[in-house]
Structures are given as structure tokens and as C-alpha cells.
mmCIF file of C-alpha atoms and ligand atoms in Angstrom:
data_model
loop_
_atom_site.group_PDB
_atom_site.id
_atom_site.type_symbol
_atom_site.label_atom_id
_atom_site.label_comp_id
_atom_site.label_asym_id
_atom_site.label_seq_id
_atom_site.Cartn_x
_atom_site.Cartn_y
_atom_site.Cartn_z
ATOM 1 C CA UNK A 826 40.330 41.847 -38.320
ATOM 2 C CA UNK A 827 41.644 41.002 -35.017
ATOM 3 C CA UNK A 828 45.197 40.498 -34.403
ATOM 4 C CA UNK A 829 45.352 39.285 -30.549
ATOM 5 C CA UNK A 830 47.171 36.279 -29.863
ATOM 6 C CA UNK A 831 46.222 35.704 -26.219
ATOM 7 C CA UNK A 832 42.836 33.431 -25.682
ATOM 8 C CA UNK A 833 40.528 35.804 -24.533
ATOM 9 C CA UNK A 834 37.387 35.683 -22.034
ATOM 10 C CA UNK A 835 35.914 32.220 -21.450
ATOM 11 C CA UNK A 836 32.139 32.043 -21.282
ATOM 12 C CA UNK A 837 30.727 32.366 -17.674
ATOM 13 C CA UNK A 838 27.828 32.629 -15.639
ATOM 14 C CA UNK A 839 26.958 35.874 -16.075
ATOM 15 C CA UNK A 840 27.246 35.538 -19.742
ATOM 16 C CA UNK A 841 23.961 32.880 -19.648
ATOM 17 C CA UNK A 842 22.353 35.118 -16.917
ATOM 18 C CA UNK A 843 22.948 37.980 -19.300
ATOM 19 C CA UNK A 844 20.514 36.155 -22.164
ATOM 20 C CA UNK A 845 23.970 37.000 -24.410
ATOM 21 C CA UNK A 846 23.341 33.575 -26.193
ATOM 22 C CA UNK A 847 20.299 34.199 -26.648
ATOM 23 C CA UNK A 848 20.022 32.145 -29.965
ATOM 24 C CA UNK A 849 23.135 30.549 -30.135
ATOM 25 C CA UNK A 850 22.285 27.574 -27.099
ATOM 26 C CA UNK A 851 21.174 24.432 -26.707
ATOM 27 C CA UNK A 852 17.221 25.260 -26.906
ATOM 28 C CA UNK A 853 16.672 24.100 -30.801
ATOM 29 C CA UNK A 854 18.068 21.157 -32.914
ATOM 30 C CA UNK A 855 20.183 23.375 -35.910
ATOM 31 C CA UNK A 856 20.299 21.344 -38.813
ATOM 32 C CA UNK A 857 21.789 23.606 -41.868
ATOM 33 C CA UNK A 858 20.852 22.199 -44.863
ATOM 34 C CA UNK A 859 22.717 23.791 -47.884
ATOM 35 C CA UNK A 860 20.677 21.811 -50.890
ATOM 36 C CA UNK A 861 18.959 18.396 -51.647
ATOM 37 C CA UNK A 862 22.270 16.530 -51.544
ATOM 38 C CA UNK A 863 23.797 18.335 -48.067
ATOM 39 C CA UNK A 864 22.627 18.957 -44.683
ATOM 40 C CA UNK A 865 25.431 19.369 -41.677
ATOM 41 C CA UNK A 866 24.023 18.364 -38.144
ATOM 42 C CA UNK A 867 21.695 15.380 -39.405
ATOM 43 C CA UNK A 868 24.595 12.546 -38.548
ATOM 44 C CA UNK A 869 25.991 12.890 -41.533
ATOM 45 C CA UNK A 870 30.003 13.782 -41.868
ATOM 46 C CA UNK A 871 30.389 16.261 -44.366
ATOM 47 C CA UNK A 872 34.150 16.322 -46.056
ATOM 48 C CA UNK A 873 35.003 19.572 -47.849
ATOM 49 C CA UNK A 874 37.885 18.802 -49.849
ATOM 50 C CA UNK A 875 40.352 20.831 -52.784
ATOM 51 C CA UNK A 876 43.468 22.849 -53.569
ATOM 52 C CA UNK A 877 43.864 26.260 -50.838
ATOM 53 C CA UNK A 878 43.379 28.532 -53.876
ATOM 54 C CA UNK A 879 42.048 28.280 -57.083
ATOM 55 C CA UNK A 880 45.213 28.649 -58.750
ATOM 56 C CA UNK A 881 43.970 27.575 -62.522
ATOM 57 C CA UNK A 882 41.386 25.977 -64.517
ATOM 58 C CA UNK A 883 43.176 22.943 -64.942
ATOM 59 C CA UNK A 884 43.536 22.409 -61.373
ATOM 60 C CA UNK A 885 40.112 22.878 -60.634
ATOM 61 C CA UNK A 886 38.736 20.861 -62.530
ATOM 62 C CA UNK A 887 41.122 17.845 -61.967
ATOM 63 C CA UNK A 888 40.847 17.801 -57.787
ATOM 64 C CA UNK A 889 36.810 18.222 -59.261
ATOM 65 C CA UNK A 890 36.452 15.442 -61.064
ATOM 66 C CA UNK A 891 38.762 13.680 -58.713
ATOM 67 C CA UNK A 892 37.012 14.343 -55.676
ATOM 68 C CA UNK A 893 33.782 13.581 -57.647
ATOM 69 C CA UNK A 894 34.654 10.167 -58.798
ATOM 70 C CA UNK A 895 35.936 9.431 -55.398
ATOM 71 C CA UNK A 896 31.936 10.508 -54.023
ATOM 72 C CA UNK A 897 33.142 14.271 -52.170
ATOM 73 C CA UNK A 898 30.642 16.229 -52.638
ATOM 74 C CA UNK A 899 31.806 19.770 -51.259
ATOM 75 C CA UNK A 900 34.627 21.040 -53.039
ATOM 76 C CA UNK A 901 36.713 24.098 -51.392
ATOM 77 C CA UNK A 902 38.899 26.557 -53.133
ATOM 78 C CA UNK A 903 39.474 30.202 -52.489
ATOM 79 C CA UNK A 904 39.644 33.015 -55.102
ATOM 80 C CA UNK A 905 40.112 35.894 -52.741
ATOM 81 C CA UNK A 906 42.789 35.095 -50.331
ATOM 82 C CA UNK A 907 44.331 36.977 -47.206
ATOM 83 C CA UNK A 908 47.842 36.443 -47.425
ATOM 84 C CA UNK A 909 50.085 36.479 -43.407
ATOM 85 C CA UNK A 910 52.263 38.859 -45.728
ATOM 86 C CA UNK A 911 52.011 41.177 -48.151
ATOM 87 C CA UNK A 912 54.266 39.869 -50.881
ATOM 88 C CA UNK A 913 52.653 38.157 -53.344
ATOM 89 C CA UNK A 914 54.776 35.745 -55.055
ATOM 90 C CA UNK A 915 54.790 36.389 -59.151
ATOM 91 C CA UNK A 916 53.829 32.463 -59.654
ATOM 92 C CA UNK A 917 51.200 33.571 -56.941
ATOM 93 C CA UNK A 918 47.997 35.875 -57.567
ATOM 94 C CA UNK A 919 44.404 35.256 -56.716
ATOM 95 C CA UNK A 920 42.283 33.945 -59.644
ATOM 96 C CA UNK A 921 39.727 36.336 -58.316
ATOM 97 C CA UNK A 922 36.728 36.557 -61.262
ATOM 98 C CA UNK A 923 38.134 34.586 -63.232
ATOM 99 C CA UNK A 924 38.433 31.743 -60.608
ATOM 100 C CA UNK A 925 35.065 32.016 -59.663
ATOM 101 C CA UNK A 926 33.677 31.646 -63.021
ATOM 102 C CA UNK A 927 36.222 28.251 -62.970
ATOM 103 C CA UNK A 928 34.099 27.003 -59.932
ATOM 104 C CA UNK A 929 30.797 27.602 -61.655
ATOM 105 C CA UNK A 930 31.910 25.508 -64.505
ATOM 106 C CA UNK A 931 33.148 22.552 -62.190
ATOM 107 C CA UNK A 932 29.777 23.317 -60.238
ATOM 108 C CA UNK A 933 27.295 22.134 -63.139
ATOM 109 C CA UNK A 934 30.434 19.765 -64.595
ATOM 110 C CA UNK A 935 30.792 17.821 -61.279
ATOM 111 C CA UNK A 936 27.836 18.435 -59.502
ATOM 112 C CA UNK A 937 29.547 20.098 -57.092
ATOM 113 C CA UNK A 938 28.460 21.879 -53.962
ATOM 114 C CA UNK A 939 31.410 24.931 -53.520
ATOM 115 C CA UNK A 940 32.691 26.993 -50.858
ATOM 116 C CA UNK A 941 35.314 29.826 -50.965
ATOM 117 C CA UNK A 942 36.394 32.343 -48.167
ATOM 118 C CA UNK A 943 35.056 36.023 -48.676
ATOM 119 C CA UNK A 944 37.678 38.983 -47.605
ATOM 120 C CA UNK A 945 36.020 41.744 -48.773
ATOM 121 C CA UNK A 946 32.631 43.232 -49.008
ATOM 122 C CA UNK A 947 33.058 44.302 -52.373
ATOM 123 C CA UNK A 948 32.938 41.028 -53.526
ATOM 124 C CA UNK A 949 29.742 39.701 -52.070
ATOM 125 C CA UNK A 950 27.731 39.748 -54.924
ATOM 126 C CA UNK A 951 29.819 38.404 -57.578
ATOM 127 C CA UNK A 952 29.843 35.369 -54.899
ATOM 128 C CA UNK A 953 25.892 35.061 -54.405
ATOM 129 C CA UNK A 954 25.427 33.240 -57.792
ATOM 130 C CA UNK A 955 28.920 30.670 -57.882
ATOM 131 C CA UNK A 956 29.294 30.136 -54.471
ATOM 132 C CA UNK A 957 27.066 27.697 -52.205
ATOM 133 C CA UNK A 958 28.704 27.984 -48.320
ATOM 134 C CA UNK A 959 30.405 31.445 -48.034
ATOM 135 C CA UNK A 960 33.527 31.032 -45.390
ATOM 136 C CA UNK A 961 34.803 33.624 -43.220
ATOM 137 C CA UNK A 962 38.026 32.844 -42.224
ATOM 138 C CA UNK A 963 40.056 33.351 -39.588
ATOM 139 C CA UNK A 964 41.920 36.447 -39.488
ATOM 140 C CA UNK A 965 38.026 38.368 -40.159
ATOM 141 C CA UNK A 966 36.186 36.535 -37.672
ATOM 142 C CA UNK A 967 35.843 39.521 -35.603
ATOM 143 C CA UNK A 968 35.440 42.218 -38.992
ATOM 144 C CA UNK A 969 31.362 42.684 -37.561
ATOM 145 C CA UNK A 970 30.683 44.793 -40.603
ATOM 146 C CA UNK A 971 31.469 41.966 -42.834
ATOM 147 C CA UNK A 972 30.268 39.488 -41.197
ATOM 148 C CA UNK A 973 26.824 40.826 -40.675
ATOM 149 C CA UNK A 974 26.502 41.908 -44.067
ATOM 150 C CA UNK A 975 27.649 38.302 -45.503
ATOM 151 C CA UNK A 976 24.873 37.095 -42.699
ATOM 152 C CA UNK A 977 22.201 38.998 -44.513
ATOM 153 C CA UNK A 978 22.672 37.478 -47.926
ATOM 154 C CA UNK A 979 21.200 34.241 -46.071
ATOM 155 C CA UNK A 980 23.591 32.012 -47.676
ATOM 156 C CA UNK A 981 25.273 29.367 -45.614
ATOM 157 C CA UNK A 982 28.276 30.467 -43.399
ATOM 158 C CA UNK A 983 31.242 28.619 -42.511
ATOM 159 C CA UNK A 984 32.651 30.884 -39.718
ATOM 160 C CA UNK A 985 36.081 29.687 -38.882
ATOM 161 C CA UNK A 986 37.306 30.676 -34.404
ATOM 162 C CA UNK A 987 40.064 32.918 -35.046
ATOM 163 C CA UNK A 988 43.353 30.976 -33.859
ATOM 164 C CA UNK A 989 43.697 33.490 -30.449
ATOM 165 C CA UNK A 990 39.911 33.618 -29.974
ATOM 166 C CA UNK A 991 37.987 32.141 -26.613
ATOM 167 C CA UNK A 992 34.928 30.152 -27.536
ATOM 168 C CA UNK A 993 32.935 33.503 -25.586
ATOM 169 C CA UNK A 994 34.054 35.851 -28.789
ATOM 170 C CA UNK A 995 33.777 32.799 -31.415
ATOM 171 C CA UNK A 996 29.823 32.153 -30.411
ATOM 172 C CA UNK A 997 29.600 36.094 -29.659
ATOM 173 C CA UNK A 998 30.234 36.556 -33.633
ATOM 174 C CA UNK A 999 27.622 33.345 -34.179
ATOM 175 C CA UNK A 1000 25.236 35.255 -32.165
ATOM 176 C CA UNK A 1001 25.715 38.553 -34.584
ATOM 177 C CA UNK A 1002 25.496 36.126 -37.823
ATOM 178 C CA UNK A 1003 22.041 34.283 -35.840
ATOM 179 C CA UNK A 1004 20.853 38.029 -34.706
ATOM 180 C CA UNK A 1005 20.504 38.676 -38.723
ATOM 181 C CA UNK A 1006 18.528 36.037 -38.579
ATOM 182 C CA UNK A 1007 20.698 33.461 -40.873
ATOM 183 C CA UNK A 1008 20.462 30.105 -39.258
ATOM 184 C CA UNK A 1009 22.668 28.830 -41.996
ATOM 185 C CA UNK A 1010 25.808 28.794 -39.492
ATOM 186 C CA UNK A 1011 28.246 26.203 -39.468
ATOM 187 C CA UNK A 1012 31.017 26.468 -37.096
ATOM 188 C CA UNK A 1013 34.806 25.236 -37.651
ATOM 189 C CA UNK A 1014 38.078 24.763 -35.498
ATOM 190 C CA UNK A 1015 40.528 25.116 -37.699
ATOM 191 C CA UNK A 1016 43.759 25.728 -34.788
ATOM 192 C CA UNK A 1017 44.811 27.956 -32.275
ATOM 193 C CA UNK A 1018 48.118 29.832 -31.565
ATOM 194 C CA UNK A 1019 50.134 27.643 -28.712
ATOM 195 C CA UNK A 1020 53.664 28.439 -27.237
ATOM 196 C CA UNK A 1021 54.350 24.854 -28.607
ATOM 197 C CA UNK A 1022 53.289 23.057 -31.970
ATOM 198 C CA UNK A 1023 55.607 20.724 -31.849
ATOM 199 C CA UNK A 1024 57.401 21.403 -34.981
ATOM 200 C CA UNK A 1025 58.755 24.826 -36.522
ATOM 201 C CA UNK A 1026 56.686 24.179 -39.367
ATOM 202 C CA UNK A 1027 53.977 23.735 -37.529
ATOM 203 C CA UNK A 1028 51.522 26.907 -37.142
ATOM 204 C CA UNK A 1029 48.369 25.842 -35.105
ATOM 205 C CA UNK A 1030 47.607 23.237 -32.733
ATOM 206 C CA UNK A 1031 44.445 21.864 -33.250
ATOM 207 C CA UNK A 1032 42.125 22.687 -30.375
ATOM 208 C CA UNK A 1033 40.123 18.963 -29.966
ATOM 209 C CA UNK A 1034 38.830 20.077 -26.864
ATOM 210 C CA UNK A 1035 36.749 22.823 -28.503
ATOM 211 C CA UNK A 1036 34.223 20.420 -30.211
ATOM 212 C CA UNK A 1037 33.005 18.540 -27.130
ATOM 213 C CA UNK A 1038 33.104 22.241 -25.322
ATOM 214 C CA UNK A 1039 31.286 23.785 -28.432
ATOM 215 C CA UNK A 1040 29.040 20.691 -27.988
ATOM 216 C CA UNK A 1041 27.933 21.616 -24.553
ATOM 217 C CA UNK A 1042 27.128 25.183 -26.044
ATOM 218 C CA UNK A 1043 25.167 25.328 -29.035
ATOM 219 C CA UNK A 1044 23.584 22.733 -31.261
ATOM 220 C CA UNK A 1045 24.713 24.121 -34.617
ATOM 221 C CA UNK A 1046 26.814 22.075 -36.911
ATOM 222 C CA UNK A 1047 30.660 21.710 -36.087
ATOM 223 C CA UNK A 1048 33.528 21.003 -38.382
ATOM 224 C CA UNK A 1049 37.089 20.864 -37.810
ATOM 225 C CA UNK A 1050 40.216 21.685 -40.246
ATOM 226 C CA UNK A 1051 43.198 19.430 -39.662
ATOM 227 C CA UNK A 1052 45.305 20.951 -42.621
ATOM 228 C CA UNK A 1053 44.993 24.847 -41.555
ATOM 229 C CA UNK A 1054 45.396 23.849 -37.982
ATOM 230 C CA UNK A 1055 49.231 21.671 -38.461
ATOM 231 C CA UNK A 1056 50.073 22.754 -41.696
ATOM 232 C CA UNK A 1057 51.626 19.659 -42.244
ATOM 233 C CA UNK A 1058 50.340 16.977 -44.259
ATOM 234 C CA UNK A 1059 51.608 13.987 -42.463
ATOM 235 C CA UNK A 1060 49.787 15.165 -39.399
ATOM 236 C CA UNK A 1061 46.322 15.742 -41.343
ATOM 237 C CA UNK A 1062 44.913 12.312 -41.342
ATOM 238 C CA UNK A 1063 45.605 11.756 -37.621
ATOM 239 C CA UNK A 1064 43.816 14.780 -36.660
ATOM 240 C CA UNK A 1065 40.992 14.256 -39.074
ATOM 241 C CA UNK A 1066 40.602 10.804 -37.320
ATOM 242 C CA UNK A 1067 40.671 12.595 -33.914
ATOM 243 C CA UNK A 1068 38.075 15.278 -34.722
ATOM 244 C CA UNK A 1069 36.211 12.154 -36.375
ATOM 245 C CA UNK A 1070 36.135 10.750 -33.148
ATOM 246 C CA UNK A 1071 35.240 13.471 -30.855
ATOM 247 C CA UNK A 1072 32.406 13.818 -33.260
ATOM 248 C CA UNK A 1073 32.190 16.721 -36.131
ATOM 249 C CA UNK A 1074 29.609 17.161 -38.604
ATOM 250 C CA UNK A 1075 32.157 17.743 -41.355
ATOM 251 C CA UNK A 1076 35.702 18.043 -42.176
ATOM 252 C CA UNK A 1077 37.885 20.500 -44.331
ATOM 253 C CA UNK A 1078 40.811 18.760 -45.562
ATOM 254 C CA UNK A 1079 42.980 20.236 -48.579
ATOM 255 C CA UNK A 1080 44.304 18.333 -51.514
ATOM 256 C CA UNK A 1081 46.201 19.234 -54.463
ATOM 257 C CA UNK A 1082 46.879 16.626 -57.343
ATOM 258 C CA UNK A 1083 50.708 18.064 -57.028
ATOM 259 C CA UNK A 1084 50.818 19.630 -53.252
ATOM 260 C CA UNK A 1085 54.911 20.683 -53.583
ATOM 261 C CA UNK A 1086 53.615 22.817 -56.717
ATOM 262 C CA UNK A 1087 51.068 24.565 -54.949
ATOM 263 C CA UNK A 1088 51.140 28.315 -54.984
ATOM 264 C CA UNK A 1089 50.517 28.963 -51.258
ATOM 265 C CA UNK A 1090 51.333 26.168 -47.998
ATOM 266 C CA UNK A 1091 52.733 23.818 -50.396
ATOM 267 C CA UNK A 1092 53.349 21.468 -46.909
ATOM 268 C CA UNK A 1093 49.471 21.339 -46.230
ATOM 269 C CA UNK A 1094 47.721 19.743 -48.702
ATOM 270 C CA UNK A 1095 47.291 15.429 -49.255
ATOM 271 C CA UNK A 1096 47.881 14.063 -51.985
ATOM 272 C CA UNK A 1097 44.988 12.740 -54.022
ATOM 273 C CA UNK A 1098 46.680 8.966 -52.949
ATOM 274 C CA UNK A 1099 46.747 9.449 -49.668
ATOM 275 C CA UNK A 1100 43.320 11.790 -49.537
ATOM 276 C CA UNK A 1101 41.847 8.482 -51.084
ATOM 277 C CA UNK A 1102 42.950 6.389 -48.397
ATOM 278 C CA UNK A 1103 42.175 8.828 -45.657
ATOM 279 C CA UNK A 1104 38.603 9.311 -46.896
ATOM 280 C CA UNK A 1105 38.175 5.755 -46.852
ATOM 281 C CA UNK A 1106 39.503 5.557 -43.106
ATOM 282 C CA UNK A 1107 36.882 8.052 -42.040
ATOM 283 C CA UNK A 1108 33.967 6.495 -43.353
ATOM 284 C CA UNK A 1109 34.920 3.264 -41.332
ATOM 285 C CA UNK A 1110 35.866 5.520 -38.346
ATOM 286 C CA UNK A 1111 32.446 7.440 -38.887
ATOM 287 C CA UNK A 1112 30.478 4.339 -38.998
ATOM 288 C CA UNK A 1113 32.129 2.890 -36.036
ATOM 289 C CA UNK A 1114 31.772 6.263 -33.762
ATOM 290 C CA UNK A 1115 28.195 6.069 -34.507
ATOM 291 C CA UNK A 1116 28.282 3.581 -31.642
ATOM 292 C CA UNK A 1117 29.452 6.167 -29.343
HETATM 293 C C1 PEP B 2027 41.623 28.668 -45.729
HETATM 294 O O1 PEP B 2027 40.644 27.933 -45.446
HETATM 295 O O2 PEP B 2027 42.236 28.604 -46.809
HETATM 296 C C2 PEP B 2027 42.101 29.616 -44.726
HETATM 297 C C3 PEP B 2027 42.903 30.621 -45.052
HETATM 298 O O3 PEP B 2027 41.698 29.333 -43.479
HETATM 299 P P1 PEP B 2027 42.009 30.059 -42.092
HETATM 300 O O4 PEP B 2027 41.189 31.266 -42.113
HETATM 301 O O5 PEP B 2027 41.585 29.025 -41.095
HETATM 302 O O6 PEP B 2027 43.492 30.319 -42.029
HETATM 303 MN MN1 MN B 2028 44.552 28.234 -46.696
#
């Protein structure tokens, strides 16, 4: 887990004279396909949608067969969870087991294709069989002896840039997850720590400049996450228009049928009225940046 807050090294020269990205360049087209239904770097924009945590049953399977009808098919919704503190709310405690065995039902129910953050090792395996796209977030980006291990399962990675990380240590911790040899690597900007965000509320500013710059680097899949990156729904579909634009392969957006009832970042997540309208935007956005 790394804690800096300063952006660190940017990629130089020497790095490409060094052969450090030695897999993780521009050499190959990197299409990640997760099943039949889902491939990210093919065109296609990917939305991963849902609650932050999988907070009950009922929940779960309303945003599911919400997002379902609506034609999402990625659902997101995390049963481990690190918290920035250490005091768990009583209304809040991770569903853990139980939640994952929620997300298997809405899996077969809704057709589903799932992803949910890993934290610990320990929990890898219970994963493997519910889970379709593990994510490592972004306070473990840099935790190597997690991330290599979750790299050797060969199931698909989301591996979010830590918010004080350069692009250099982001693509050095693809390069570890590629060196395993999983090619199943998607990579997301999800926000990174700025003297100003505008807003006290607030957290991240969204780092748009990182996806054309990522671009130039490496041809795997990149996705962006408006809701971790403001924290502030009203700024979400502006910045999911604006990553639209400067041309991910996916989104993560959070909704909650209920978002001031939510157990964690009650300010984050769309409501499923204006998620509808928002997803409809960004198919006509999509279809008109094709053009680009
Ligand atoms: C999340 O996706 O719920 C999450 C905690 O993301 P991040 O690691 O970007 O904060
Ligand atoms: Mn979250």
C-alpha cells in the first residue's frame, strides 16, 4: 500500500532505452476479452455500473435487474472494502461471503458479468468462482505481492493508478501483472490528489490528460471513473462525457437506487433516473466520437 501523495517519476528516455516496458508498449493490439458478451479495446465502450458496496441482497439485486433492463452488462459492487478510516460505522460492515454469494445469484439471475475490488490475499479464492474482472484499487496498486499473485490466477484485472502515482509507477505495476504473463489488464483513472478540487467535498480531480498520455504508451484497454475521482454526483456525468470524448474503452460509474442511504460516499453515486439519462447521453456521445 503506498501512501505518497506527491506524483512521482514521469516516464523518460532512459526508461524505453532500459527495455523497462518491455510488454507494456505500443508493439501489439491488447484486446481483453472477459467472455462471449465483453471484450474492452475492440471499439466498444464498456459501462460498469452499481452500488460502492454490496450492502444487501435487496440492493443487489434491484441496481441488477435495473441495470439489466436498462442493457449494462457489467455490474460493480465490492464485498471487501478498504475504508480511508478505521471506524466502521454499525449501519456499515462489508457483506464479505455472504455478499459474494449475493453476486453469484444476480450473476446467473441477470446475466451479469461482475467485478469487485480484492484487498486481501486471503480472499482470492473464494473470488475465482463469483467474480469475473478482479479490481485492484487504489490505495494497493503498489502491494507487488498482491498484485502478482491476483495476476497469476489469470483472471481479468482492473488495476486502478493510485491517486499520487506518475503514469512511470502505474505501467511499472502493469508490467509486473503482464510479466506473470496475464494479458487480461485493463487500466483505469479513477483521480488524482490536487492542491485544488474545486469543492471541499471534492476528493480527486480527474486526470483527463492521462488517457491520451496512457494512449501514447500502451495499447491495453483504458477506462476512467468519474464518481471515485469527484465524489460528487452532479459532476459524474460531465466527466463521464469528457473521458467519453478523449476516448476510453469503458466507464465505472456508481449508482444506488437510494444514493443518500448508501452505507459508504453517500454523495457519489447517480441515481438510477439520472444514470438512465446519462447512459443514454453516452451512447450518442460514443457514436458521435467514433468520427474522431
Ligand atoms: C471503488 O471502486 O469502490 C474504490 C474504492 O476505488 P478506488 O480504489 O479508486 O478508491
Ligand atoms: Mn468506492
Amino acid at each position: 500500500m503506498i501512501q505518497n501523495k506527491k506524483p512521482t517519476k514521469d516516464i523518460s528516455k532512459d526508461d524505453i532505452d532500459n527495455k523497462l516496458f518491455k510488454v507494456c508498449n505500443k508493439k501489439t493490439k491488447r484486446l481483453v476479452k472477459i467472455n462471449n458478451k465483453i471484450t474492452f479495446g475492440n471499439g466498444d465502450l464498456n459501462i460498469i455500473a452499481g452500488p460502492n458496496g454490496v450492502e444487501s441482497k435487496k440492493l443487489i439485486h434491484k441496481t441488477a435487474s435495473f441495470l439489466n433492463r436498462l442493457g449494462v452488462k457489467i455490474l460493480r459492487g465490492h464485498v471487501f472494502k478498504p475504508l480511508t478510516f478505521p471506524y466502521r460505522s454499525s449501519q456499515y460492515s462489508e457483506s464479505g461471503v455472504k455478499g459474494l454469494e449475493w453476486l453469484k445469484e444476480v450473476r446467473s439471475e441477470y446475466d451479469m458479468t461482475i467485478v469487485s475490488e480484492i484487498t486481501e490475499l486471503q480472499y482470492l479464492d473464494k473470488m475465482l468462482n463469483t467474480i469475473d474482472i478482479l479490481q485492484i484499487g487504489t490505495r494497493n496498486m503498489q502491494n507487488f505481492e498482491l498484485v502478482r499473485e491476483v495476476a497469476r490466477s489469470k483472471k481479468p484485472i482492473i488495476l486502478k493508478r493510485h491517486f499520487g502515482s506518475s503514469l512511470r509507477d502505474l505501467l511499472g505495476v502493469a508490467e509486473h501483472i503482464l510479466y506473470e504473463g496475464n494479458y487480461k489488464l485493463i487500466l483505469c483513472e479513477r483521480g488524482i490528489s490536487a492542491p485544488h478540487t474545486h469543492r471541499e467535498t471534492s476528493r480527486y480531480l480527474l486526470d483527463i490528460q492521462a488517457i491520451p498520455a496512457l494512449r501514447e504508451l500502451t495499447n491495453f484497454p483504458i477506462i476512467s471513473d468519474p464518481s471515485h475521482a469527484s465524489f460528487w454526483a452532479p459532476w459524474v456525468p460531465s466527466l463521464a462525457y469528457a473521458s467519453v470524448a478523449a476516448g476510453v474503452d469503458g466507464l465505472i460509474i456508481e449508482t444506488h437506487p437510494n444514493p443518500s442511504k448508501s452505507k459508504v460516499d453517500p454523495l457519489q453515486p447517480l441515481n438510477f433516473n439520472t444514470f438512465k439519462k446519462v447512459f443514454k447521453n453516452i451512447k450518442s456521445l460514443k457514436r458521435l466520437t467514433k468520427k474522431f
